Coordinates of C-alpha atoms and ligand atoms in Angstrom, one line a residue:
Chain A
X1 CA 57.9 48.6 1.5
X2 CA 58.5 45.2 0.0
X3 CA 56.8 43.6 3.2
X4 CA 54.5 41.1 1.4
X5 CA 52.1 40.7 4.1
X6 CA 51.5 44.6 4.1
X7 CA 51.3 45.4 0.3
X8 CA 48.8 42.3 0.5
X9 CA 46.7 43.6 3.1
X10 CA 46.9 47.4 1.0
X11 CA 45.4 45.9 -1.8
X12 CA 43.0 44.1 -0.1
X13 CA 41.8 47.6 1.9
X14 CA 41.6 49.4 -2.2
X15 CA 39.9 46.1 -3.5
X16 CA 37.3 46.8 -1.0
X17 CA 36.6 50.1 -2.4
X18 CA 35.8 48.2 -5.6
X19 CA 33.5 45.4 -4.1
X20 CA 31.2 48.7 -2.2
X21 CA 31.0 50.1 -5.7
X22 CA 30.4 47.4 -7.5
X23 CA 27.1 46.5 -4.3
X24 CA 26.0 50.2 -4.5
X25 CA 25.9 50.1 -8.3
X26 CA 23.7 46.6 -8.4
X27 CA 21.8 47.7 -5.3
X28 CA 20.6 51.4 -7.1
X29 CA 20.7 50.7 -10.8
X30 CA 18.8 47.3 -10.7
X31 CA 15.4 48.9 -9.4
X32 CA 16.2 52.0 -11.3
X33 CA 17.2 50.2 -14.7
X34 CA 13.5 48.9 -14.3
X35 CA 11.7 52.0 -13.9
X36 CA 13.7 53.9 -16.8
X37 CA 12.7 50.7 -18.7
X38 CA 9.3 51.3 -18.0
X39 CA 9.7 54.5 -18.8
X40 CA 10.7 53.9 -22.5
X41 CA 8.2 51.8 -22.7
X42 CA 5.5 54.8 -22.1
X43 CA 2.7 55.0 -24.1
X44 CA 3.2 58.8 -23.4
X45 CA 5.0 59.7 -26.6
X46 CA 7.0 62.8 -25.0
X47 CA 8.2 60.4 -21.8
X48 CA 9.1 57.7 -24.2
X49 CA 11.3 59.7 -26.5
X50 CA 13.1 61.8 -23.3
X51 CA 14.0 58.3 -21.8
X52 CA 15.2 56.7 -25.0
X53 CA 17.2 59.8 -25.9
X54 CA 18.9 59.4 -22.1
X55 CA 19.5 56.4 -22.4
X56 CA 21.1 56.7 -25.9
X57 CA 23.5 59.6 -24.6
X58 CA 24.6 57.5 -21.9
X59 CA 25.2 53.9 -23.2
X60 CA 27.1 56.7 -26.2
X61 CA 29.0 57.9 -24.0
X62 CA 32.0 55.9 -22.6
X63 CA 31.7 55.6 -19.3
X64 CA 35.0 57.0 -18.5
X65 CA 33.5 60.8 -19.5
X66 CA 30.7 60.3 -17.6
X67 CA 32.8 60.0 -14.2
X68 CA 35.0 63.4 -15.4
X69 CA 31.7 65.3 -15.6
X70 CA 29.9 63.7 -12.5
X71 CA 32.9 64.8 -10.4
X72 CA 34.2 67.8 -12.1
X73 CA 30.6 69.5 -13.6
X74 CA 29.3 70.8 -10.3
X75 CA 32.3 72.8 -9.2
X76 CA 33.3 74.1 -12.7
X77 CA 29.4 74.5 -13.3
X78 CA 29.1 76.7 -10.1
X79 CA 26.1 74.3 -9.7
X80 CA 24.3 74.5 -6.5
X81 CA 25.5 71.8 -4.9
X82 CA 28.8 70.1 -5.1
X83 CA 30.0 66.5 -3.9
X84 CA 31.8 66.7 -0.3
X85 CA 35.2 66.8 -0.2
X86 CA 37.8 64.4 0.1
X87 CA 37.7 60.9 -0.5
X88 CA 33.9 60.5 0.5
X89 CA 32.7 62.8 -2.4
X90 CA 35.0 60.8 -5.3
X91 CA 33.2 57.7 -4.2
X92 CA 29.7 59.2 -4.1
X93 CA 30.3 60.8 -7.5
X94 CA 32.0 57.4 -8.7
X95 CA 28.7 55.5 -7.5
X96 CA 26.5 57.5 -9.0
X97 CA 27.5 57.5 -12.3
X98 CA 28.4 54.2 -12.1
X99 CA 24.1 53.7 -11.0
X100 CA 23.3 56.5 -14.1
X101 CA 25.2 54.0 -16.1
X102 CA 24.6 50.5 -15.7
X103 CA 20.6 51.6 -14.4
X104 CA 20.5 52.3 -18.4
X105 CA 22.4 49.0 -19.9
X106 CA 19.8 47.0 -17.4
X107 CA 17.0 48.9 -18.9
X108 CA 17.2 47.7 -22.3
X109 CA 17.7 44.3 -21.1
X110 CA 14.8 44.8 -18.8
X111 CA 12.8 46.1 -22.0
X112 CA 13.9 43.2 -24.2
X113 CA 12.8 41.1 -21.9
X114 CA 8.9 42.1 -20.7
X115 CA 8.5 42.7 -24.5
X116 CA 9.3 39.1 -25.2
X117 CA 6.9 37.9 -22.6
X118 CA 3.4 36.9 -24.9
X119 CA 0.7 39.2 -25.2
X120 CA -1.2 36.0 -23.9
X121 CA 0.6 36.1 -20.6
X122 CA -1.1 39.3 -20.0
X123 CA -4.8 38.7 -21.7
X124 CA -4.9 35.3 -19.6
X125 CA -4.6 37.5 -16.4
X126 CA -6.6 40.1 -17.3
X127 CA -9.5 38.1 -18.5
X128 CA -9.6 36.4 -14.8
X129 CA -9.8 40.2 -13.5
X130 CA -5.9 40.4 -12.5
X131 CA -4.8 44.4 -11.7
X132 CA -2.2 45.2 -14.3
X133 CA 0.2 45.1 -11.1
X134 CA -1.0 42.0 -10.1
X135 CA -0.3 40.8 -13.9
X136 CA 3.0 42.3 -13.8
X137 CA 4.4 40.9 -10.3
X138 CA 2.5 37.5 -10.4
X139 CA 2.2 36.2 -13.8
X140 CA 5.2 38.3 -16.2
X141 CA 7.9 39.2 -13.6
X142 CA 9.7 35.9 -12.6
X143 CA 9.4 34.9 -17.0
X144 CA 11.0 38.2 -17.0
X145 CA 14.0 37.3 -14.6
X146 CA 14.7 34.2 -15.9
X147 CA 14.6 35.2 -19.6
X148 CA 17.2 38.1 -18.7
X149 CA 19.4 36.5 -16.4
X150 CA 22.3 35.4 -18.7
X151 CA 22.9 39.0 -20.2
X152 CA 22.6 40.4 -16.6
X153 CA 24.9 38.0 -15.8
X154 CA 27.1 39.7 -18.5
X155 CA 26.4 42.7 -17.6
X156 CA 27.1 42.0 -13.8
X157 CA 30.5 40.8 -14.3
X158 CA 31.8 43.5 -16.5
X159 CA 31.1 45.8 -13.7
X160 CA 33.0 43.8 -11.6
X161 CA 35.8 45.1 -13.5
X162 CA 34.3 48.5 -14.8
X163 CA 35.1 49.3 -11.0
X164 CA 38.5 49.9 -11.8
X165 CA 37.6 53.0 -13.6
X166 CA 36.6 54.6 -10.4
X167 CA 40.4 56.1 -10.1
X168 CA 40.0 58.3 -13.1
X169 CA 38.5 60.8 -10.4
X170 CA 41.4 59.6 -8.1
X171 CA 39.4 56.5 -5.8
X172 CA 42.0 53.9 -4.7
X173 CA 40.8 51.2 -6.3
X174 CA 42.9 47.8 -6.6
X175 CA 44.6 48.4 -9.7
X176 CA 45.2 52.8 -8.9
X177 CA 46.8 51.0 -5.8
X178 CA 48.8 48.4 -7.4
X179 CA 50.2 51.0 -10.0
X180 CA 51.9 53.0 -7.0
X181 CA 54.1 49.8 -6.3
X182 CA 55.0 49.2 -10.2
X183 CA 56.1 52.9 -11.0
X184 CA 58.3 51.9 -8.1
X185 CA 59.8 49.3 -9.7
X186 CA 57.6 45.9 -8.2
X187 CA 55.9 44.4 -10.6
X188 CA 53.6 41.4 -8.9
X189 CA 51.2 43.6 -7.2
X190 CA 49.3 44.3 -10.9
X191 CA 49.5 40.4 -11.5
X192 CA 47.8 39.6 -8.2
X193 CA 44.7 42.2 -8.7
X194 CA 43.8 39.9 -11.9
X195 CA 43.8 36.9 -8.8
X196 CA 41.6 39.2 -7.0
X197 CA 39.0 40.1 -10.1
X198 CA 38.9 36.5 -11.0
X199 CA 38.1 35.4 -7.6
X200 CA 35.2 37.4 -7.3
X201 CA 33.9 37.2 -11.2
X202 CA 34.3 33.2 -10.1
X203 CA 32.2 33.5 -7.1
X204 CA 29.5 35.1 -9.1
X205 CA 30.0 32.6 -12.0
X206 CA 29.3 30.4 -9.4
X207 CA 26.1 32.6 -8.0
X208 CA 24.3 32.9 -11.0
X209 CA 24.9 29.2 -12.3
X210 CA 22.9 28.8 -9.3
X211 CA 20.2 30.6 -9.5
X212 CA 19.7 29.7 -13.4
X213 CA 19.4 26.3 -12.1
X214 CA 16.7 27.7 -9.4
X215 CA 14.6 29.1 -12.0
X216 CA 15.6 26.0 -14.6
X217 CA 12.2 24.6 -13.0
X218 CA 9.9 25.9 -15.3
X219 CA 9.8 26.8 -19.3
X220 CA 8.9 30.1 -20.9
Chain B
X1 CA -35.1 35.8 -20.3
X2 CA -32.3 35.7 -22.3
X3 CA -28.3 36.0 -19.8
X4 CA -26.5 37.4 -22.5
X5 CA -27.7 40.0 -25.3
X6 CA -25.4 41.1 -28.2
X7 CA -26.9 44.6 -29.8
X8 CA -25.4 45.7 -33.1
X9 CA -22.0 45.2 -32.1
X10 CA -19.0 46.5 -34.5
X11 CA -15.8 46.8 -34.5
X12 CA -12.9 48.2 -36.7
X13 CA -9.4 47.9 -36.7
X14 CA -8.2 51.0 -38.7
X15 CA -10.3 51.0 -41.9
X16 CA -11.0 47.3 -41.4
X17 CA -14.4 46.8 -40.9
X18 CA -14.0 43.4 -38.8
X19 CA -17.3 42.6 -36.8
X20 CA -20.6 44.2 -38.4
X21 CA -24.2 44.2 -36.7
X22 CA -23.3 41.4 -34.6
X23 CA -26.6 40.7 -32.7
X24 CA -27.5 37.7 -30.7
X25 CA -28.7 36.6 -27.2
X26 CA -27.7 33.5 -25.4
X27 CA -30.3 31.6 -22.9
X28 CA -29.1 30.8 -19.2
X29 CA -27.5 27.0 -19.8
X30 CA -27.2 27.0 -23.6
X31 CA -24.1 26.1 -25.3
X32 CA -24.0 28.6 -28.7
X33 CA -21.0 27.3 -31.4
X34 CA -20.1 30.1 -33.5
X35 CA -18.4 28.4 -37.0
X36 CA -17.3 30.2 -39.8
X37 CA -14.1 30.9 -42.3
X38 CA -10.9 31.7 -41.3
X39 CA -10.9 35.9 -40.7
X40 CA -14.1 36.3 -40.3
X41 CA -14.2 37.6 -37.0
X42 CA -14.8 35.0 -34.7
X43 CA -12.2 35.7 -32.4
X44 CA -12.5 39.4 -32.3
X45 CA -16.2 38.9 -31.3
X46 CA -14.7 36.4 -28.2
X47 CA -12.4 39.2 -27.3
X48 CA -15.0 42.1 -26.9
X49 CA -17.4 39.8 -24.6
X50 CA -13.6 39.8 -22.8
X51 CA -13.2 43.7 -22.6
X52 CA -10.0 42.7 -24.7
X53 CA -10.9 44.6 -27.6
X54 CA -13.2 47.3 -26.9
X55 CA -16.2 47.3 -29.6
X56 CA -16.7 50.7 -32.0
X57 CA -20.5 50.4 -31.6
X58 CA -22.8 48.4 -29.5
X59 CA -24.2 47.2 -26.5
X60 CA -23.4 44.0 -24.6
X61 CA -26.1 43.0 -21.5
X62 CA -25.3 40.3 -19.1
X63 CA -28.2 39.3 -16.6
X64 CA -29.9 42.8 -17.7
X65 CA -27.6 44.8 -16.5
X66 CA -25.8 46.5 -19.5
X67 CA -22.3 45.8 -19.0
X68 CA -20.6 47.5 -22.1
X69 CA -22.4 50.3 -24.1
X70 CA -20.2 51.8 -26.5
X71 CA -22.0 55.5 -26.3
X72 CA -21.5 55.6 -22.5
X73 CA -18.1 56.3 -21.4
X74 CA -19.0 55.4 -17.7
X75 CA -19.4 51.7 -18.6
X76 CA -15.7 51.1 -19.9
X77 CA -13.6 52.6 -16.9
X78 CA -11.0 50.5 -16.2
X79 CA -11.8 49.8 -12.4
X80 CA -15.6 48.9 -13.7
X81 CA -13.9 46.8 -16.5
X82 CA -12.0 44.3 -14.3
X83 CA -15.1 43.4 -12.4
X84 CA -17.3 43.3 -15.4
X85 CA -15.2 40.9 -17.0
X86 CA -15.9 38.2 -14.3
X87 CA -18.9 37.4 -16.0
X88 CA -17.1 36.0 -18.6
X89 CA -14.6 33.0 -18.8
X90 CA -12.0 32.8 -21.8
X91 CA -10.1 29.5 -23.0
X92 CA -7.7 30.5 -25.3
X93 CA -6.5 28.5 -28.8
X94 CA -3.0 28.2 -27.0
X95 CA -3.5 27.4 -23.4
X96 CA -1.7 30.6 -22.0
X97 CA -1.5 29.0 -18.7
X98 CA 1.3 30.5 -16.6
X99 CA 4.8 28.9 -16.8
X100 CA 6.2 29.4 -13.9
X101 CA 3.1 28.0 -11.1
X102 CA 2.0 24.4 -10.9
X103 CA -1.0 23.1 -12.3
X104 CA -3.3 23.8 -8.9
X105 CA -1.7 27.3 -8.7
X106 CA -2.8 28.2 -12.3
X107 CA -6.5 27.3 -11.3
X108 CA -5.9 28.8 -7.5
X109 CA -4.2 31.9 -8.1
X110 CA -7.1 34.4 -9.4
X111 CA -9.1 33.5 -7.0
X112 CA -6.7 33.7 -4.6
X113 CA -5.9 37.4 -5.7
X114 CA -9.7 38.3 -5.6
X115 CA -10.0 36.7 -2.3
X116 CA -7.5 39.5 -0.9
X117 CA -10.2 42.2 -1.7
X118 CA -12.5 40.2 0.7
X119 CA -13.1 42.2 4.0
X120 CA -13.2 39.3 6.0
X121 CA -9.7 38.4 4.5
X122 CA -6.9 39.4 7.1
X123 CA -9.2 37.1 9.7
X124 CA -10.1 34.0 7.5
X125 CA -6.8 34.2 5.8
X126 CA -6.6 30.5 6.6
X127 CA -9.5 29.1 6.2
X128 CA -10.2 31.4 3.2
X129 CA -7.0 29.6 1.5
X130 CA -8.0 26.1 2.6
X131 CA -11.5 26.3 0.8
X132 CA -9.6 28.1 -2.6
X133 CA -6.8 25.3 -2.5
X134 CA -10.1 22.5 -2.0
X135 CA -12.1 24.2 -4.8
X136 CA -9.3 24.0 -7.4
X137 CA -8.4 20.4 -6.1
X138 CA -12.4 20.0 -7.1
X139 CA -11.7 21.5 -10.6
X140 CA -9.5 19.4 -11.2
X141 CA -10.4 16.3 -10.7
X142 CA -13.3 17.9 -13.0
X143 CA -11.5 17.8 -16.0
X144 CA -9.4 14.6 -14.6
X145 CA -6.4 15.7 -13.7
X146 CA -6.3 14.7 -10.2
X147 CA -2.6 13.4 -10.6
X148 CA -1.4 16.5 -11.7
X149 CA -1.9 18.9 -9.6
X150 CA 2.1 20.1 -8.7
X151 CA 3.0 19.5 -11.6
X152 CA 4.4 22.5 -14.6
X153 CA 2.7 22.9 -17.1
X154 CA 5.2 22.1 -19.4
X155 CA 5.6 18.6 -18.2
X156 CA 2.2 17.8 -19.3
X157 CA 0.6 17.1 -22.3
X158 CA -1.5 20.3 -25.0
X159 CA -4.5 17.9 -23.8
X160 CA -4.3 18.1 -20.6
X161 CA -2.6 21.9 -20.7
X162 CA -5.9 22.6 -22.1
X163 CA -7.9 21.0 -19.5
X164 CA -6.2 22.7 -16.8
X165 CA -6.9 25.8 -18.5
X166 CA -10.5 25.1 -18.4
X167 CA -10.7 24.6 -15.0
X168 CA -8.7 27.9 -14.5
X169 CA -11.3 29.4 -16.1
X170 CA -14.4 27.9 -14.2
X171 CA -12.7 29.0 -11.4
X172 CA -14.8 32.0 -11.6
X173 CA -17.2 31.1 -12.0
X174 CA -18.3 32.9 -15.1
X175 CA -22.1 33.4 -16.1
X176 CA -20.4 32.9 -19.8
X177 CA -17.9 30.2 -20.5
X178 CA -16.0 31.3 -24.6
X179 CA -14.0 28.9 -26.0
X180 CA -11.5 29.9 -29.1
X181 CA -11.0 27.3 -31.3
X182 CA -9.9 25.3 -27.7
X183 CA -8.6 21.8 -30.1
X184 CA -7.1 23.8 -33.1
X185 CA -3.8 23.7 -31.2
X186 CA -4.0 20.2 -30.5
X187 CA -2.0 17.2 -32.4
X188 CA -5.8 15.0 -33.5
X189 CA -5.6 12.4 -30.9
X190 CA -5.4 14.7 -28.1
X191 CA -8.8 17.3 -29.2
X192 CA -10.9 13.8 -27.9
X193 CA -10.2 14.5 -23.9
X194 CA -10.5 18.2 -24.7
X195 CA -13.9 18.1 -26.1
X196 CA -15.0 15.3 -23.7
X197 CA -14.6 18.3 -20.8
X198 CA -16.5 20.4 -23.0
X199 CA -18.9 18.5 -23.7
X200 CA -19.5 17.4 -20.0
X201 CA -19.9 21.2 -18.9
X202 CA -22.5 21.3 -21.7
X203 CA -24.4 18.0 -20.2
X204 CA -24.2 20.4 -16.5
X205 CA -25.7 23.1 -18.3
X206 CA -22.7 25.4 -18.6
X207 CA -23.7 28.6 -20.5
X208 CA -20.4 28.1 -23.0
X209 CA -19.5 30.4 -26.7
X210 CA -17.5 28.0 -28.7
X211 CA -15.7 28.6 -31.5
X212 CA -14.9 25.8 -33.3
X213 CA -13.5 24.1 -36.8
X214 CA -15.1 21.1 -35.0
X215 CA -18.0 20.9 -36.9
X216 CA -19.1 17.2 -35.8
X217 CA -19.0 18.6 -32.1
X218 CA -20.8 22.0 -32.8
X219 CA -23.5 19.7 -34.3
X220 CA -23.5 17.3 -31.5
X221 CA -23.1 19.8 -28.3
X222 CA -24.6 23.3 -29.2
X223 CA -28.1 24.0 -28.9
X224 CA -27.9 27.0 -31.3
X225 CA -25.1 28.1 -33.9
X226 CA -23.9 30.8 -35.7
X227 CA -22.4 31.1 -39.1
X228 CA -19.8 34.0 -39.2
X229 CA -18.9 35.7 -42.6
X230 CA -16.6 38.2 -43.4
X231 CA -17.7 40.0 -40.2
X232 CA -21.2 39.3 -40.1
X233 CA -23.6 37.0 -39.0
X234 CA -25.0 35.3 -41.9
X235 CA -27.5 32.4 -40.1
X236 CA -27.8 31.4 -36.9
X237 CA -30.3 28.6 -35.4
X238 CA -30.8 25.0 -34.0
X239 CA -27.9 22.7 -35.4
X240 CA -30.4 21.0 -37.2
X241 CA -31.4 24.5 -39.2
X242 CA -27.5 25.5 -39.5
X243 CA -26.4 22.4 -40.7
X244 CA -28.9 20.5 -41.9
X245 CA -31.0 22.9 -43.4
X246 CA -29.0 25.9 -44.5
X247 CA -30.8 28.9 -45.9
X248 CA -28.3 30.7 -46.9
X249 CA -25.9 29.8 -50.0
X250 CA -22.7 31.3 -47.8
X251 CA -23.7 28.8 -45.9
X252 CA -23.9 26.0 -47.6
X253 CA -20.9 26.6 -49.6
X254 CA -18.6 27.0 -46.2
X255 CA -20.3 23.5 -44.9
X256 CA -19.9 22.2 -48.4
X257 CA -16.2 23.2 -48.4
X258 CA -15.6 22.2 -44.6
X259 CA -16.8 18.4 -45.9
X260 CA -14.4 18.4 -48.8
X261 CA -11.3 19.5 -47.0
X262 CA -12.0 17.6 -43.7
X263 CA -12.8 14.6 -45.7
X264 CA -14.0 11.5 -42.6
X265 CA -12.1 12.7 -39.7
X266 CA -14.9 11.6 -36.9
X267 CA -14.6 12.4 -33.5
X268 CA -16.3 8.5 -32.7
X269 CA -14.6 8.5 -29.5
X270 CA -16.8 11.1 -27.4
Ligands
ATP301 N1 -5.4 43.5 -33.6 C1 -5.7 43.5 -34.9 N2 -5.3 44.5 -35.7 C2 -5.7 44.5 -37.0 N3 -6.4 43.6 -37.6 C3 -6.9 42.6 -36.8 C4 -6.5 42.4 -35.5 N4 -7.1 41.3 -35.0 C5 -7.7 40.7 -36.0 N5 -7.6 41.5 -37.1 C6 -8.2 41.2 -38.4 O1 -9.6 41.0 -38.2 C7 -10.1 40.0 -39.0 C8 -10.8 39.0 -38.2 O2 -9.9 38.3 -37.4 P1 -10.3 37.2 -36.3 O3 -9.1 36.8 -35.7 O4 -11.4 37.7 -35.5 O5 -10.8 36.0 -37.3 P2 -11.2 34.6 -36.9 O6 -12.6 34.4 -37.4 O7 -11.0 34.3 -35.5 O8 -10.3 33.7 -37.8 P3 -9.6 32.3 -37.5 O9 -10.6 31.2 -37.8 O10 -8.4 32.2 -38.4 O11 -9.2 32.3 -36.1 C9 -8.9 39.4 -39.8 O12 -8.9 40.0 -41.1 C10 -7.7 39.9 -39.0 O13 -6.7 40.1 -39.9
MG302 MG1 -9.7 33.0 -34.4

C-alpha cells in the first residue's frame, strides 16, 4: 500500500483518464464552439435568440450541475436512451458535457473574434468575386485564430484542471484517486497531482507560446 | 458607345435619401473623377457599381448588357452577383489588403481562387499557377514594387500598401477601375507615388472612377468630372467646364471653399 512505485504508477493510470478528457473535449467542442458561434451570429432572428439563450444557460450553470444531469437525467428521466453502464458510460457522459460546455465558452470567443475582423476584410474579397466561404477560410479565418489565441489559451488550460470534476459522477480521475490514499492517512499523493497538472499546463504554456510566435508573422 | 451607363440610380439608407437621380455614362478608356463635399454620397455611389450596397432604384449597364436593374429580381441573385462584379475593380481609402499573405499573394490569390473554377484546372494546375504567379510578378513591377513581393504588408509603407492594392485590383482585370479617395489615408509625401500609378493607368487608357479631394489631379488626369451634392449630381463635364468654368453656384462655392482650405499644397512632383 505504501509502495511508492505503485501508488505512482496508480495515479499515473487516473491521470490518464484526465488527459483523454481533456483531448476529447478540445477535439469536439473546438469545431462545435464554431458552429454554435455561427449560429448566434444568424441573421435568422429565431436561430440567433435559441443559441444565445443556450449558451446563456450553460456558461449559467456551473459546470458541476451540468455533469449530475448528463449522467443522472436519462435514467431518472425514463429517457429513451441511457449512457452504458459501468465506467465507459461516466466517461462518455463526463465528455459530453464537458464538449456541451467548453463548445459554448469557445463560442463567444469565436464570436468576439470574427466580429472584430473589419468589414473591409470581407468587402475587399468580395469585390474580387471571393465566395463567402472562400472569404471566410482564406482571408478572415487565420486573423481570426490569431486574434483569439490568448483567451483560448485561457480557456484551454483551465480545462486542463476542469477535468478533475469528472469524479463528481464517480470517474477516477487524478485527484478522486489521490483522495483514496489521504482518507487513509498518506498525504503526498494530493501534493504530487499539483506536479502532474503543472507539468502538463507547462507543456501547453510552452505549446501555445509557440504557435503565437508562428502566427507573430503578420499584424491584424 | 458608351462601357458603362448609370440610369437614375438612388439609394436610401432608412429615411436618408443618400444618392438621387444619379445618371451618367463613362466611354471605354476615360478616367471620370467624381469630387464633391464630405457626405455627399460619393462613396455610396462607388459601392453600388461594387454590388456592396444594393441601389433602391436604377439601372447600371456595363458593355450593354444590364448588369443591375433594381425592378428585376433576377439581376441581383447572389451567384449572378459575384460574377457581375468582375467588371468592376475597387481601391479602397484604407488599403484592406490582407494581413496575413505576402505582397504577391494579395495580388495572386483571387485569381488564383477563380482559376479553380476553370475546367481545364485539375490538368494545368501547374502551368495554370506558373502564369498567375508571372502575371502578379508583372503587376508588380507595374506599380514598382518589384522588391517587395514576399514581403507583409505591414512592413511596408501606406504608399506602397496602396500600390499593391492597386495591382490587386487590376488583377482582374476589371472593364471599370473605382478609386475612393485612394491618397486621403496617406501622410502628404506619400499620395505623390500613389497618384503617379494612377495617373500611369490613365496614360494606358484604363477606364478608372476616382474619387478624389485631389483636386489638382482630377484636373490634370480626368477627361470628365462630376460634382457631387448632397446626393446628387450637380455638374458634370470636361475639367476645363467643371473647374474652370463652373455653371452652377454649388459649384463654385465648393471649388471656392476647396482653394481656401487647401491653401498651395501642389502636387509639382507628378
Ligand atoms: N451604411 C450606412 N448607413 C447609414 N447611412 C450611411 C451609410 N453609409 C453612408 N451613409 C450616409 O450616407 C451619406 C453619404 O455618405 P458617403 O460615405 O457616400 O459620402 P462621401 O461623399 O463618400 O463622403 P466623404 O467625402 O466623407 O467620404 C452620409 O450622410 C452618410 O452618413
Ligand atoms: Mg467617401
Amino acid at each position: 500500500m505504501n509502495d511508492i512505485p505503485v501508488i505512482i504508477s496508480r495515479l499515473s493510470e487516473s491521470f490518464l483518464l484526465n488527459c483523454r478528457l481533456f483531448a476529447l473535449t478540445l477535439l469536439f467542442s473546438l469545431p462545435l464552439g464554431l458552429l454554435i458561434a455561427f449560429g448566434s451570429m444568424s441573421r435568422f432572428r429565431p436561430l440567433r435568440w435559441l443559441v444565445r439563450t443556450f449558451v446563456w444557460i450553460i456558461r449559467g450553470t456551473p459546470l458541476m450541475l451540468q455533469l449530475l444531469i448528463i449522467y443522472f437525467a436519462p435514467g431518472l428521466l425514463d429517457m429513451a436512451f441511457s449512457w452504458p453502464g459501468g465506467t465507459s458510460g461516466r466517461f462518455v457522459a463526463a465528455t459530453v458535457a464537458f464538449i456541451i460546455n467548453y463548445a459554448c465558452y469557445f463560442s463567444e470567443i469565436f464570436r468576439g473574434g470574427i466580429e472584430s475582423i473589419p468589414q473591409g476584410q470581407y468587402e475587399a474579397g468580395q469585390v474580387l468575386g471571393m465566395t463567402k466561404r472562400q472569404i471566410f477560410f482564406k482571408v478572415i479565418l487565420l486573423q481570426v485564430v490569431k486574434r483569439i489565441l490568448p483567451p483560448v489559451g485561457n480557456e484551454v488550460i483551465t480545462l486542463v484542471k476542469d477535468t478533475a470534476l469528472a469524479r463528481i459522477i464517480a470517474n477516477k480521475e487524478i485527484i478522486m484517486m489521490a483522495g483514496e490514499y489521504s482518507s487513509k492517512g498518506l498525504i503526498w499523493p494530493l501534493f504530487a497531482t499539483g506536479i502532474y497538472f503543472l507539468a502538463f499546463v507547462g507543456a501547453l504554456t510552452l505549446l501555445l507560446d509557440w504557435l503565437e510566435k508562428k502566427l507573430s508573422y503578420f499584424r491584424t | 458607345m458608351p462601357i458603362l451607363e448609370v440610369r437614375d440610380i438612388e439609394k436610401n439608407f432608412g429615411t436618408l435619401r443618400v444618392l438621387r437621380k444619379i445618371d451618367f455614362s463613362l466611354k471605354k478608356g476615360e478616367t471620370l473623377a467624381i469630387i464633391g463635399s464630405s457626405g455627399s454620397g460619393k462613396t455610396t455611389l462607388l459601392r453600388c457599381l461594387n454590388f456592396l450596397e444594393r441601389p433602391d432604384r436604377g439601372i447600371i449597364v456595363v458593355n450593354n448588357e444590364v448588369i443591375f436593374d433594381a425592378m428585376d429580381p433576377d439581376t441581383q441573385r447572389e451567384s449572378e452577383v459575384r460574377k457581375k462584379r468582375l467588371h468592376f475593380g475597387l481601391v479602397f481609402q484604407n488599403f484592406n489588403l490582407f494581413p496575413q499573405h505576402t505582397v504577391l499573394k494579395n495580388v495572386t490569390l483571387a485569381m488564383e481562387l477563380l482559376a479553380k473554377e476553370r475546367p481545364n484546372y485539375k490538368q494545368d494546375k501547374k502551368a495554370i499557377m506558373e502564369e498567375i504567379q508571372e502575371k502578379g510578378k508583372n503587376l508588380l513591377s507595374q506599380v514598382g514594387l518589384s522588391d517587395k513581393l514576399n514581403c507583409y504588408p505591414h512592413m511596408i509603407s501606406g504608399g506602397q500598401q496602396q500600390r499593391v492594392a492597386i495591382a490587386r485590383a487590376l488583377a482582374l482585370e476589371p472593364d471599370i477601375l473605382c478609386f475612393d479617395e485612394p491618397t486621403s489615408a496617406l501622410d502628404p509625401e506619400l499620395t505623390g507615388e500613389v497618384l503617379k500609378v494612377i495617373r500611369n493607368l490613365a496614360e494606358r487608357n484604363t477606364t478608372m472612377i476616382i474619387v478624389t479631394h485631389e483636386m489638382d489631379f482630377a484636373r490634370d488626369v480626368a477627361d470628365r468630372v462630376i460634382f457631387m451634392d448632397d446626393g446628387v449630381i450637380v455638374e458634370q463635364g470636361t475639367p476645363e467646364e467643371v473647374f474652370g468654368n463652373p455653371r452652377e453656384e454649388r459649384t463654385r462655392q465648393f471649388l471656392t471653399r476647396y482653394k481656401e482650405n487647401s491653401g498651395n499644397g501642389s502636387n509639382a512632383d507628378c
